[in-house]
Coordinates of C-alpha atoms and ligand atoms in Angstrom, one line a residue:
M1 CA 0.0 0.0 0.0
F2 CA 2.9 2.4 0.7
R3 CA 4.2 1.3 -2.7
S4 CA 1.1 2.2 -4.6
Q5 CA 0.7 5.5 -2.6
L6 CA 4.3 6.5 -3.4
T7 CA 3.9 5.5 -7.0
Q8 CA 0.9 7.8 -7.3
R9 CA 2.8 10.7 -5.6
L10 CA 5.6 10.1 -8.0
L11 CA 3.2 10.5 -10.9
D12 CA 1.8 13.7 -9.3
A13 CA 5.4 15.0 -9.0
F14 CA 5.9 14.5 -12.7
T15 CA 2.8 16.5 -13.4
S16 CA 3.7 19.4 -11.1
A17 CA 7.2 19.5 -12.4
Q18 CA 5.7 19.5 -15.9
I19 CA 7.8 16.6 -17.0
E20 CA 6.1 14.7 -19.8
I21 CA 6.1 11.0 -19.3
P22 CA 6.9 9.3 -22.7
E23 CA 4.6 6.6 -24.1
G24 CA 5.0 3.2 -22.7
F25 CA 7.0 4.5 -19.7
A26 CA 5.6 3.8 -16.3
P27 CA 7.3 5.5 -13.3
S28 CA 7.5 2.9 -10.5
V29 CA 8.5 2.5 -6.8
V30 CA 9.8 -0.8 -5.5
L31 CA 10.9 -2.1 -2.1
A32 CA 14.5 -0.9 -1.4
S33 CA 17.1 -3.5 -2.3
D34 CA 19.4 -1.9 0.4
T35 CA 17.4 -0.7 3.4
R36 CA 20.2 1.5 4.7
F37 CA 19.0 4.1 2.3
G38 CA 15.3 3.8 2.8
D39 CA 12.3 1.5 2.7
Y40 CA 11.3 2.1 -0.9
Q41 CA 13.2 3.3 -3.9
S42 CA 12.6 4.4 -7.5
N43 CA 15.0 4.0 -10.4
T44 CA 12.7 6.1 -12.6
A45 CA 15.0 9.1 -12.9
M46 CA 17.7 6.9 -14.2
A47 CA 15.6 5.1 -16.8
L48 CA 13.9 8.3 -17.9
G49 CA 17.1 10.3 -17.9
K50 CA 18.6 8.0 -20.4
H51 CA 15.5 8.2 -22.5
L52 CA 15.3 12.0 -22.3
R53 CA 19.1 12.5 -22.5
T54 CA 19.2 14.5 -19.3
N55 CA 21.4 14.1 -16.3
P56 CA 19.5 11.5 -14.1
R57 CA 20.7 12.9 -10.8
A58 CA 19.5 16.3 -11.7
L59 CA 16.2 14.9 -12.9
A60 CA 15.8 12.9 -9.6
Q61 CA 16.4 16.1 -7.7
T62 CA 13.7 18.0 -9.7
I63 CA 11.3 15.1 -9.0
A64 CA 12.2 15.1 -5.3
D65 CA 11.6 18.9 -5.1
H66 CA 8.1 18.4 -6.4
L67 CA 7.3 15.3 -4.3
K68 CA 4.6 15.8 -1.7
V69 CA 5.0 12.9 0.7
D70 CA 5.1 14.5 4.2
D71 CA 2.2 12.4 5.4
L72 CA 4.1 9.2 4.4
C73 CA 7.8 9.7 4.7
E74 CA 10.2 11.1 7.2
K75 CA 12.9 11.4 4.6
I76 CA 13.5 11.3 0.9
S77 CA 16.9 11.4 -0.7
V78 CA 18.6 11.4 -4.0
D79 CA 21.5 8.9 -3.9
G80 CA 24.1 7.5 -6.3
P81 CA 23.6 8.1 -10.0
G82 CA 19.9 9.1 -9.5
F83 CA 18.1 6.8 -7.1
L84 CA 15.2 8.2 -5.2
N85 CA 15.0 6.7 -1.7
F86 CA 12.0 6.9 0.6
T87 CA 12.0 6.3 4.3
I88 CA 8.5 5.8 5.8
S89 CA 7.7 7.8 8.9
K90 CA 6.7 6.3 12.2
P91 CA 3.3 8.0 12.3
A92 CA 2.5 6.6 8.8
L93 CA 3.5 3.1 10.0
Q94 CA 1.5 3.5 13.2
S95 CA -1.6 4.5 11.4
H96 CA -1.2 1.6 9.0
L97 CA -0.9 -0.7 12.0
C98 CA -4.3 0.5 13.3
D99 CA -5.7 -0.2 9.9
I100 CA -4.4 -3.8 9.9
C101 CA -5.9 -4.4 13.3
Q102 CA -9.2 -2.8 12.7
S103 CA -10.2 -3.2 9.1
D104 CA -11.4 -6.4 7.4
R105 CA -9.1 -5.5 4.5
F106 CA -6.0 -5.7 6.7
G107 CA -4.6 -2.5 5.1
V108 CA -4.8 -4.1 1.6
P109 CA -6.4 -1.9 -1.0
T110 CA -8.7 -3.4 -3.7
V111 CA -7.9 -3.3 -7.4
T112 CA -9.0 -0.1 -9.2
E113 CA -10.4 -2.1 -12.1
P114 CA -12.2 -5.3 -11.0
R115 CA -12.5 -7.9 -13.7
N116 CA -14.8 -10.9 -14.2
I117 CA -12.4 -13.8 -13.9
V118 CA -13.3 -17.4 -14.4
I119 CA -10.8 -19.8 -12.8
D120 CA -10.8 -23.3 -14.2
F121 CA -8.9 -25.7 -11.8
S122 CA -8.7 -29.2 -10.3
A123 CA -10.7 -30.9 -13.1
P124 CA -10.0 -34.6 -12.5
N125 CA -11.4 -37.2 -14.9
V126 CA -14.2 -39.5 -13.9
A127 CA -13.1 -43.2 -13.8
K128 CA -9.5 -42.4 -14.7
P129 CA -6.6 -42.3 -12.3
M130 CA -6.1 -39.0 -10.7
H131 CA -2.6 -37.7 -10.9
V132 CA -0.4 -35.3 -9.1
G133 CA -1.3 -32.6 -11.6
H134 CA -4.7 -32.5 -10.1
I135 CA -3.2 -31.9 -6.7
R136 CA -1.2 -29.0 -7.9
S137 CA -4.1 -27.5 -9.9
T138 CA -6.4 -27.8 -6.9
F139 CA -4.2 -25.9 -4.5
I140 CA -2.9 -23.3 -6.9
G141 CA -6.3 -22.6 -8.4
D142 CA -8.0 -22.4 -5.0
S143 CA -5.4 -19.9 -3.7
L144 CA -5.6 -17.8 -6.8
A145 CA -9.4 -17.6 -6.5
R146 CA -9.1 -16.5 -2.8
V147 CA -6.5 -13.9 -3.7
A148 CA -8.4 -12.5 -6.7
R149 CA -11.6 -12.3 -4.7
F150 CA -9.9 -10.6 -1.8
L151 CA -8.4 -8.0 -4.1
G152 CA -11.9 -7.2 -5.4
H153 CA -12.2 -9.1 -8.7
H154 CA -15.4 -10.9 -9.5
V155 CA -14.4 -14.5 -9.5
T156 CA -16.2 -17.6 -10.7
T157 CA -14.6 -20.9 -10.0
D158 CA -15.5 -23.9 -12.2
N159 CA -14.4 -27.5 -11.9
H160 CA -14.2 -28.7 -15.5
I161 CA -14.5 -32.4 -14.6
G162 CA -13.5 -34.8 -17.4
D163 CA -16.8 -36.7 -17.4
W164 CA -17.1 -37.4 -21.1
G165 CA -14.2 -39.1 -22.8
T166 CA -13.2 -42.2 -24.6
Q167 CA -12.4 -43.8 -21.2
F168 CA -16.1 -44.5 -20.9
G169 CA -16.0 -47.1 -23.6
M170 CA -13.7 -49.2 -21.4
I171 CA -15.5 -48.3 -18.2
L172 CA -18.9 -49.4 -19.6
H173 CA -17.5 -52.7 -20.8
G174 CA -15.6 -53.1 -17.4
W175 CA -18.8 -52.3 -15.5
K176 CA -20.7 -55.0 -17.3
T177 CA -18.0 -57.7 -17.0
L178 CA -15.7 -57.0 -14.1
L179 CA -17.3 -54.8 -11.5
D180 CA -17.1 -55.7 -7.8
H181 CA -20.2 -54.0 -6.4
D182 CA -19.0 -54.2 -2.8
A183 CA -15.8 -52.5 -3.6
L184 CA -17.7 -49.9 -5.6
A185 CA -19.9 -49.1 -2.6
K186 CA -16.8 -48.7 -0.4
D187 CA -14.5 -46.7 -2.6
P188 CA -16.1 -45.9 -6.0
I189 CA -13.2 -44.0 -7.5
H190 CA -10.8 -46.8 -6.6
E191 CA -13.0 -49.5 -8.1
L192 CA -13.7 -47.6 -11.3
V193 CA -10.0 -46.9 -11.8
R194 CA -9.2 -50.6 -11.1
V195 CA -11.7 -51.7 -13.8
Y196 CA -10.4 -49.0 -16.2
K197 CA -6.8 -50.1 -15.7
I198 CA -7.5 -53.8 -16.4
I199 CA -9.4 -53.1 -19.6
N200 CA -7.0 -50.5 -20.7
A201 CA -4.1 -52.9 -20.3
A202 CA -5.9 -55.7 -22.0
A203 CA -7.0 -53.6 -24.9
K204 CA -3.5 -52.6 -25.8
D205 CA -3.0 -55.7 -27.9
D206 CA -6.5 -56.9 -28.3
E207 CA -8.1 -55.4 -31.4
S208 CA -11.5 -57.1 -30.8
L209 CA -11.7 -55.8 -27.2
R210 CA -11.0 -52.3 -28.5
E211 CA -13.9 -52.7 -30.9
V212 CA -16.2 -53.9 -28.1
C213 CA -15.3 -50.8 -26.0
K214 CA -15.7 -48.5 -28.9
A215 CA -19.2 -49.9 -29.6
E216 CA -20.1 -49.3 -25.9
L217 CA -18.9 -45.7 -26.3
V218 CA -20.9 -45.1 -29.5
K219 CA -24.0 -46.5 -27.8
L220 CA -23.5 -44.0 -24.9
Q221 CA -23.0 -41.2 -27.3
Q222 CA -26.2 -42.1 -29.1
G223 CA -28.1 -42.0 -25.9
D224 CA -28.6 -45.7 -25.2
A225 CA -30.6 -45.9 -22.0
E226 CA -28.6 -48.6 -20.2
N227 CA -25.2 -47.1 -20.9
H228 CA -26.4 -43.6 -20.1
A229 CA -27.6 -44.9 -16.7
I230 CA -24.2 -46.5 -16.0
W231 CA -22.4 -43.3 -17.0
T232 CA -24.7 -41.2 -14.8
E233 CA -24.0 -43.5 -11.9
C234 CA -20.2 -43.3 -12.4
V235 CA -20.3 -39.5 -12.4
R236 CA -22.6 -39.4 -9.4
L237 CA -20.5 -41.7 -7.3
T238 CA -17.2 -40.0 -8.3
M239 CA -18.6 -36.6 -7.4
I240 CA -19.8 -37.7 -4.0
Q241 CA -16.3 -38.9 -3.2
L242 CA -14.6 -35.9 -4.7
D243 CA -16.9 -33.5 -2.8
K244 CA -15.8 -35.2 0.5
V245 CA -12.2 -34.5 -0.4
Y246 CA -12.8 -30.9 -1.4
D247 CA -14.7 -30.5 1.9
T248 CA -11.8 -31.8 3.9
L249 CA -9.5 -29.5 2.0
G250 CA -11.8 -26.5 2.3
V251 CA -11.9 -26.1 -1.4
T252 CA -15.1 -24.9 -3.0
F253 CA -16.3 -24.3 -6.6
D254 CA -19.1 -22.1 -7.7
Y255 CA -19.8 -24.6 -10.5
A256 CA -18.7 -28.0 -11.5
L257 CA -19.8 -28.1 -15.1
G258 CA -18.1 -31.1 -16.6
E259 CA -17.2 -31.6 -20.2
S260 CA -20.5 -33.4 -20.9
Y261 CA -22.3 -30.2 -20.2
Y262 CA -21.2 -28.8 -23.5
N263 CA -22.1 -31.8 -25.7
D264 CA -24.9 -30.1 -27.5
A265 CA -22.8 -27.0 -28.3
L266 CA -20.0 -29.0 -30.1
G267 CA -21.7 -29.6 -33.4
P268 CA -22.8 -25.9 -33.9
L269 CA -19.4 -24.7 -32.8
V270 CA -17.6 -26.8 -35.5
D271 CA -20.1 -25.6 -38.1
D272 CA -19.4 -22.1 -37.1
L273 CA -15.7 -22.6 -37.4
L274 CA -16.2 -24.0 -40.9
A275 CA -18.6 -21.2 -41.9
K276 CA -16.1 -18.6 -40.8
G277 CA -13.3 -20.3 -42.7
I278 CA -11.3 -20.8 -39.5
A279 CA -11.5 -24.6 -39.8
S280 CA -11.4 -26.7 -42.9
V281 CA -12.0 -30.3 -43.8
S282 CA -8.9 -32.4 -44.1
E283 CA -9.0 -36.2 -44.7
G284 CA -12.5 -36.2 -43.4
A285 CA -11.7 -34.5 -40.2
V286 CA -12.3 -30.8 -39.3
V287 CA -9.1 -29.0 -38.3
V288 CA -7.7 -25.6 -37.8
F289 CA -4.4 -25.0 -39.6
S290 CA -1.9 -22.1 -39.4
D291 CA -3.1 -18.9 -41.1
G292 CA 0.5 -17.7 -41.4
S293 CA -0.2 -14.6 -39.4
V294 CA 2.8 -15.0 -37.0
K295 CA 6.4 -16.2 -37.3
P296 CA 6.7 -20.0 -37.5
E297 CA 8.5 -20.0 -34.1
E298 CA 5.5 -18.4 -32.5
D299 CA 2.9 -20.3 -34.5
P300 CA 1.1 -23.0 -32.4
F301 CA -0.1 -24.7 -35.6
L302 CA 3.4 -25.4 -36.8
T303 CA 6.0 -27.8 -35.4
R304 CA 9.6 -28.1 -36.4
D305 CA 10.7 -31.4 -37.9
K306 CA 14.4 -31.4 -38.6
D307 CA 14.8 -28.4 -41.0
E308 CA 11.2 -28.1 -42.0
W309 CA 8.1 -26.6 -40.5
K310 CA 5.2 -29.1 -40.5
A311 CA 1.5 -28.6 -39.8
A312 CA 0.4 -29.2 -36.1
P313 CA -3.3 -28.6 -36.7
C314 CA -5.9 -28.4 -33.9
I315 CA -8.5 -31.2 -34.7
V316 CA -12.0 -30.2 -33.7
R317 CA -13.9 -33.1 -35.2
K318 CA -12.5 -36.5 -36.1
S319 CA -13.3 -38.2 -39.4
D320 CA -15.7 -40.6 -37.5
G321 CA -17.7 -37.5 -36.3
G322 CA -16.4 -37.6 -32.7
F323 CA -15.4 -34.4 -31.0
L324 CA -12.3 -33.8 -29.0
Y325 CA -10.9 -32.1 -26.0
P326 CA -10.2 -28.8 -27.8
T327 CA -13.8 -28.7 -29.2
T328 CA -15.2 -28.8 -25.7
D329 CA -12.8 -26.1 -24.4
L330 CA -13.8 -23.8 -27.2
A331 CA -17.5 -24.3 -26.5
T332 CA -16.8 -23.8 -22.8
I333 CA -15.3 -20.4 -23.5
D334 CA -18.5 -19.3 -25.3
Y335 CA -20.6 -20.4 -22.3
R336 CA -18.4 -18.6 -19.8
I337 CA -18.5 -15.4 -21.7
N338 CA -22.2 -15.5 -22.4
E339 CA -23.3 -16.7 -18.9
W340 CA -20.7 -15.2 -16.6
K341 CA -19.5 -12.3 -18.7
A342 CA -15.9 -13.5 -18.4
D343 CA -13.2 -10.9 -19.1
E344 CA -10.5 -13.4 -18.3
I345 CA -10.3 -17.2 -17.9
W346 CA -7.4 -18.7 -16.0
Y347 CA -6.6 -22.4 -16.7
V348 CA -4.6 -23.9 -13.9
V349 CA -3.4 -27.0 -15.8
G350 CA 0.1 -28.7 -16.0
Q351 CA 2.7 -27.7 -18.4
P352 CA 2.3 -30.8 -20.7
Q353 CA -1.0 -29.3 -22.0
Q354 CA 0.8 -26.1 -23.2
L355 CA 0.2 -26.8 -26.9
H356 CA -3.5 -27.5 -26.3
F357 CA -3.9 -24.1 -24.6
R358 CA -1.9 -22.3 -27.3
H359 CA -4.2 -23.8 -29.8
I360 CA -7.3 -22.7 -27.8
I361 CA -6.0 -19.2 -27.4
A362 CA -5.1 -18.8 -31.1
V363 CA -8.4 -20.2 -32.3
T364 CA -10.3 -17.9 -29.9
Q365 CA -8.3 -14.9 -31.3
R366 CA -9.2 -15.9 -34.8
R367 CA -12.8 -16.1 -33.8
G368 CA -12.5 -12.4 -32.8
I369 CA -13.5 -13.1 -29.3
D370 CA -12.4 -10.5 -26.8
V371 CA -11.3 -12.4 -23.7
K372 CA -8.0 -12.8 -21.9
L373 CA -7.1 -16.5 -21.7
V374 CA -4.2 -17.5 -19.4
H375 CA -2.7 -20.9 -19.1
V376 CA -1.4 -20.9 -15.5
A377 CA 1.0 -23.9 -16.0
F378 CA 3.0 -25.8 -13.5
G379 CA 5.7 -28.5 -13.4
S380 CA 5.5 -31.9 -11.8
I381 CA 6.0 -33.4 -8.3
Q382 CA 8.5 -36.2 -7.7
G383 CA 8.9 -38.6 -4.9
E384 CA 11.8 -38.1 -2.4
D385 CA 13.9 -40.4 -4.6
G386 CA 13.4 -38.1 -7.6
K387 CA 11.3 -40.8 -9.3
M388 CA 7.6 -41.0 -9.7
F389 CA 5.7 -40.0 -6.6
K390 CA 4.2 -42.9 -4.7
T391 CA 2.3 -43.2 -1.4
R392 CA 3.4 -45.3 1.6
S393 CA 1.4 -48.2 0.3
G394 CA 3.3 -47.9 -3.0
E395 CA 0.5 -46.6 -5.1
T396 CA 0.8 -43.8 -7.6
V397 CA -0.6 -40.8 -6.1
G398 CA -3.9 -39.0 -6.5
L399 CA -5.4 -36.3 -4.4
L400 CA -7.3 -38.7 -2.2
E401 CA -4.3 -40.8 -1.1
V402 CA -2.2 -37.7 -0.4
I403 CA -4.7 -36.1 1.8
D404 CA -5.4 -39.3 3.8
E405 CA -1.7 -39.9 4.3
A406 CA -1.0 -36.2 5.2
I407 CA -3.7 -36.3 7.9
D408 CA -2.5 -39.7 9.2
R409 CA 1.1 -38.4 9.6
A410 CA -0.1 -35.1 11.2
R411 CA -2.2 -37.0 13.6
T412 CA 0.7 -39.2 14.7
A413 CA 3.0 -36.1 15.1
A414 CA 0.4 -34.1 17.0
A415 CA -0.4 -37.0 19.4
E416 CA 3.3 -37.5 20.1
K417 CA 3.8 -33.8 20.8
D418 CA 0.8 -33.5 23.1
P419 CA -0.4 -36.8 24.4
S420 CA -3.4 -35.1 26.1
L421 CA -4.9 -34.5 22.7
S422 CA -7.6 -37.0 21.6
G423 CA -11.0 -37.3 19.9
D424 CA -12.4 -34.5 17.8
A425 CA -9.7 -32.0 19.0
L426 CA -7.0 -34.3 17.7
E427 CA -8.9 -34.9 14.4
E428 CA -9.3 -31.2 13.8
I429 CA -5.7 -30.4 14.4
A430 CA -4.6 -33.4 12.3
R431 CA -6.8 -32.2 9.4
I432 CA -5.6 -28.6 9.6
I433 CA -1.9 -29.4 9.9
G434 CA -2.0 -32.3 7.4
C435 CA -3.9 -30.4 4.7
G436 CA -2.0 -27.2 5.5
A437 CA 1.4 -28.9 5.2
V438 CA 0.7 -30.4 1.8
K439 CA -0.8 -27.2 0.4
Y440 CA 2.0 -25.1 1.7
A441 CA 4.6 -27.5 0.3
E442 CA 3.0 -26.8 -3.1
L443 CA 2.3 -23.1 -2.8
S444 CA 5.7 -22.1 -1.4
Q445 CA 7.3 -23.4 -4.7
N446 CA 7.6 -21.5 -7.9
R447 CA 4.9 -23.3 -9.8
M448 CA 7.1 -24.0 -12.8
T449 CA 9.7 -25.9 -10.9
D450 CA 9.5 -29.7 -10.4
Y451 CA 9.6 -30.3 -6.7
K452 CA 10.2 -33.3 -4.5
F453 CA 7.4 -34.4 -2.2
A454 CA 9.2 -34.8 1.2
W455 CA 6.8 -35.7 4.0
D456 CA 9.1 -35.1 6.9
R457 CA 10.2 -31.7 5.6
M458 CA 6.7 -30.4 5.0
L459 CA 5.4 -31.6 8.4
S460 CA 8.4 -30.2 10.3
L461 CA 8.0 -27.4 12.8
Q462 CA 11.2 -25.8 11.5
G463 CA 11.8 -24.2 8.2
N464 CA 9.6 -22.8 5.5
T465 CA 6.5 -25.0 6.3
A466 CA 2.9 -24.7 7.2
P467 CA 3.4 -26.1 10.8
Y468 CA 6.1 -23.5 11.4
L469 CA 3.8 -20.7 10.2
I470 CA 0.7 -22.0 12.1
N471 CA 2.9 -22.3 15.2
A472 CA 4.0 -18.7 14.8
Y473 CA 0.3 -17.8 14.7
V474 CA -0.4 -19.9 17.8
R475 CA 2.4 -18.0 19.6
T476 CA 0.9 -14.7 18.8
R477 CA -2.4 -16.0 20.3
A478 CA -0.7 -17.3 23.4
I479 CA 0.2 -13.7 24.4
F480 CA -3.4 -12.7 24.5
R481 CA -4.3 -15.8 26.5
K482 CA -1.6 -15.0 29.0
L483 CA -2.9 -11.4 29.0
G484 CA -6.3 -12.8 30.0
E485 CA -8.2 -10.4 27.7
D486 CA -8.9 -9.7 24.1
F487 CA -7.0 -7.2 22.2
A488 CA -8.4 -3.6 22.4
M489 CA -7.0 -1.0 20.1
P490 CA -5.1 1.5 22.3
A491 CA -5.6 5.3 21.9
A492 CA -2.0 6.0 20.9
L493 CA 1.0 4.1 19.5
Q494 CA 4.7 4.9 19.6
I495 CA 7.2 2.9 17.6
T496 CA 10.8 3.3 19.0
E497 CA 12.9 0.2 18.8
D498 CA 14.4 -1.0 15.5
A499 CA 12.8 -4.4 15.9
E500 CA 9.4 -2.8 16.3
R501 CA 9.9 -0.7 13.3
G502 CA 11.1 -3.6 11.3
L503 CA 8.1 -5.7 12.1
A504 CA 5.7 -2.8 11.4
M505 CA 7.3 -2.2 8.0
K506 CA 7.0 -5.9 7.2
L507 CA 3.4 -6.0 8.2
A508 CA 2.7 -3.0 5.9
Q509 CA 4.1 -5.0 3.0
F510 CA 1.3 -7.6 3.2
A511 CA -0.5 -5.4 0.7
E512 CA 2.3 -5.6 -1.8
A513 CA 2.9 -9.3 -1.4
T514 CA -0.8 -10.0 -2.0
H515 CA -1.1 -7.8 -5.1
D516 CA 2.1 -9.2 -6.5
I517 CA 0.6 -12.7 -6.7
L518 CA -1.6 -11.8 -9.6
I519 CA 1.2 -10.3 -11.7
D520 CA 2.2 -13.8 -12.8
H521 CA -0.3 -16.0 -10.9
R522 CA 2.3 -17.1 -8.3
P523 CA 1.1 -17.8 -4.8
N524 CA 4.7 -18.5 -3.7
T525 CA 5.2 -14.7 -3.5
L526 CA 2.8 -14.7 -0.5
A527 CA 4.3 -17.8 1.0
T528 CA 7.8 -16.2 1.0
Y529 CA 6.3 -13.1 2.5
L530 CA 4.6 -15.0 5.4
F531 CA 7.8 -16.9 6.1
E532 CA 9.8 -13.6 6.3
L533 CA 7.0 -12.1 8.5
A534 CA 7.2 -15.0 11.0
D535 CA 11.0 -14.5 11.1
C536 CA 10.6 -10.8 11.7
Y537 CA 8.1 -11.5 14.5
H538 CA 10.5 -13.9 16.2
S539 CA 13.3 -11.3 16.1
F540 CA 10.9 -8.7 17.5
Y541 CA 9.8 -11.1 20.2
E542 CA 13.4 -11.8 21.2
A543 CA 14.4 -8.2 21.3
C544 CA 11.3 -6.7 23.0
H545 CA 9.4 -7.7 26.1
V546 CA 5.7 -7.5 25.5
L547 CA 3.8 -8.4 28.6
N548 CA 6.5 -7.1 30.9
S549 CA 6.6 -3.7 29.4
T550 CA 4.4 -0.8 30.4
G551 CA 2.4 2.2 29.1
I552 CA 2.5 3.2 25.4
T553 CA 5.4 0.7 24.8
R554 CA 3.3 -2.2 25.9
D555 CA 0.3 -0.9 23.9
T556 CA 2.4 -0.6 20.8
R557 CA 3.9 -4.1 21.2
L558 CA 0.6 -5.7 21.8
T559 CA -0.7 -4.0 18.7
L560 CA 2.2 -5.4 16.8
C561 CA 1.4 -8.9 18.1
Q562 CA -2.2 -8.5 17.2
A563 CA -1.4 -7.2 13.7
T564 CA 1.0 -10.1 13.1
S565 CA -1.6 -12.5 14.3
R566 CA -4.2 -11.1 11.9
V567 CA -1.9 -11.0 8.9
L568 CA -0.6 -14.5 9.4
K569 CA -4.1 -15.9 9.7
Q570 CA -5.4 -13.9 6.7
G571 CA -2.2 -14.7 4.7
L572 CA -2.5 -18.4 5.3
N573 CA -6.2 -18.2 4.6
L574 CA -5.4 -16.8 1.1
L575 CA -3.3 -19.8 0.5
G576 CA -6.3 -22.0 1.6
I577 CA -4.6 -22.9 4.9
Q578 CA -6.5 -22.8 8.2
T579 CA -5.0 -21.9 11.5
T580 CA -5.6 -23.4 15.0
E581 CA -5.6 -21.7 18.3
R582 CA -3.3 -24.3 19.9
M583 CA -1.0 -27.0 18.7
Ligands
LIG601 N1 -9.4 -33.1 -17.2 C1 -8.2 -32.5 -17.7 C2 -7.0 -33.4 -17.3 O1 -7.1 -34.1 -16.3 C3 -7.9 -31.1 -17.2 C4 -8.9 -30.1 -17.7 C5 -8.4 -28.7 -17.5 N2 -9.4 -27.7 -17.9 C6 -9.7 -27.4 -19.2 N3 -10.6 -26.5 -19.4 N4 -9.2 -28.0 -20.2 O2 -6.0 -33.4 -17.9

């Protein structure tokens, strides 16, 4: 918030100094890289000086002379070749602290131009094994939705379940020949996947089996009553089980419109693409080819094969009349724009689907549709050995298994640490710590890196982990329990010690950490911030007595504890992580 205020003042200074800002040039203020000179800095005079061919230091001085920041800064200085440095004043920090303690925005301003954003995440496939990509997508998507909402955007979350695909040919045949009904009742997803895997493996070198499955699929697509009933049941059972997991995780969706929802829109969509000349018929299929409008290196419809560029078309209808994954996604875009007035759609889907989304984005552009489509991609998760990630029981991992195991491990750890815990209280802590640990392990990573899934590390009370941060929160609460009363905002504050100032400054940067997430859809910016905040708090706590101090000093320190408590809780909440009052 200081950053955005200072940026605005900088712009005002340009106006009052009558310096014209060249096109495409945005004056900016950032956190100081070296805090000896100030809290924030601007390199604008240097960049602009070069551009305008004037002495950057003189330009910085002119800007400084016109800056009106008395209410925010105790000092501004021009240093080195033309840096502008800003030191925030204690009164400004104190008033911001009050804001953090009293407002439900925690001192974080909303965006000036709210957008209608649809976030497409999680999206597992019915009756197919879930994979780690669905875990990453669920956590990243949920966090981005929380952040975008908190910042004032209009967010619609949609779980685009894969409930209509060629896997149903195998599932239908498996259901009719292999299904164990008791197992299905106990754990439907597991049983459906078991059946799918068997048929899928057998079909690999059995042409006639493939034909049988295909015939089942065609019957389903043509509306055969029996097959349709089985399909409905598969989706229903899967959704019940998934909803339980989402519930445990505290993840919600405004809609869960699966792929099947768009079936009726696919034919007309393909006709439209043909009519507009965007798609053409090729060997009986309907496809979109390159239109040559961009360089081959940037063209998603071309691929390099040795020295030649070859067509990499997007197929929207197969020669047998079947529609494909891209067709559904294109129809889904129309729906989201018509029904939800989407300005932006964010797809939180793994990096391997990059080409698919480049196709979708390019076709949408060619259709002249004005919407911002973003593929929020991510890398993969490996086991601790760097190989494919497996659970304790040796199975490949889906969301369900990971959450169960995380809660198990957290329960064991919590019961060891505090043997008096039992029953519902233990369960609640195990759920919060277990889910929190797995989510944080994900969200503290740069989403594009492949990371190793290390149970012991993520559940550790030390280091950059959820248990460490939740524990920091618990420690802030412990002070008020000892105090024996709730926090009440004191009439006046006075920051004196460096450790107090350092913590107050860090707390004020919550606003920036939160806004920065959306620059590149990276929740790890916030995770890093929270970890640093907890560190700052520990330094403060070591340097300053809280309950043993008196008067305005005590009031100020209690306010710092309260503000830290609130920011930690809200920050974790934006990552989808709950806190507990004790642990
Ligand atoms: N069901 C897909 C999969 O598991 C992910 C869907 C992502 N969303 C989308 N609109 N394509 O790979």
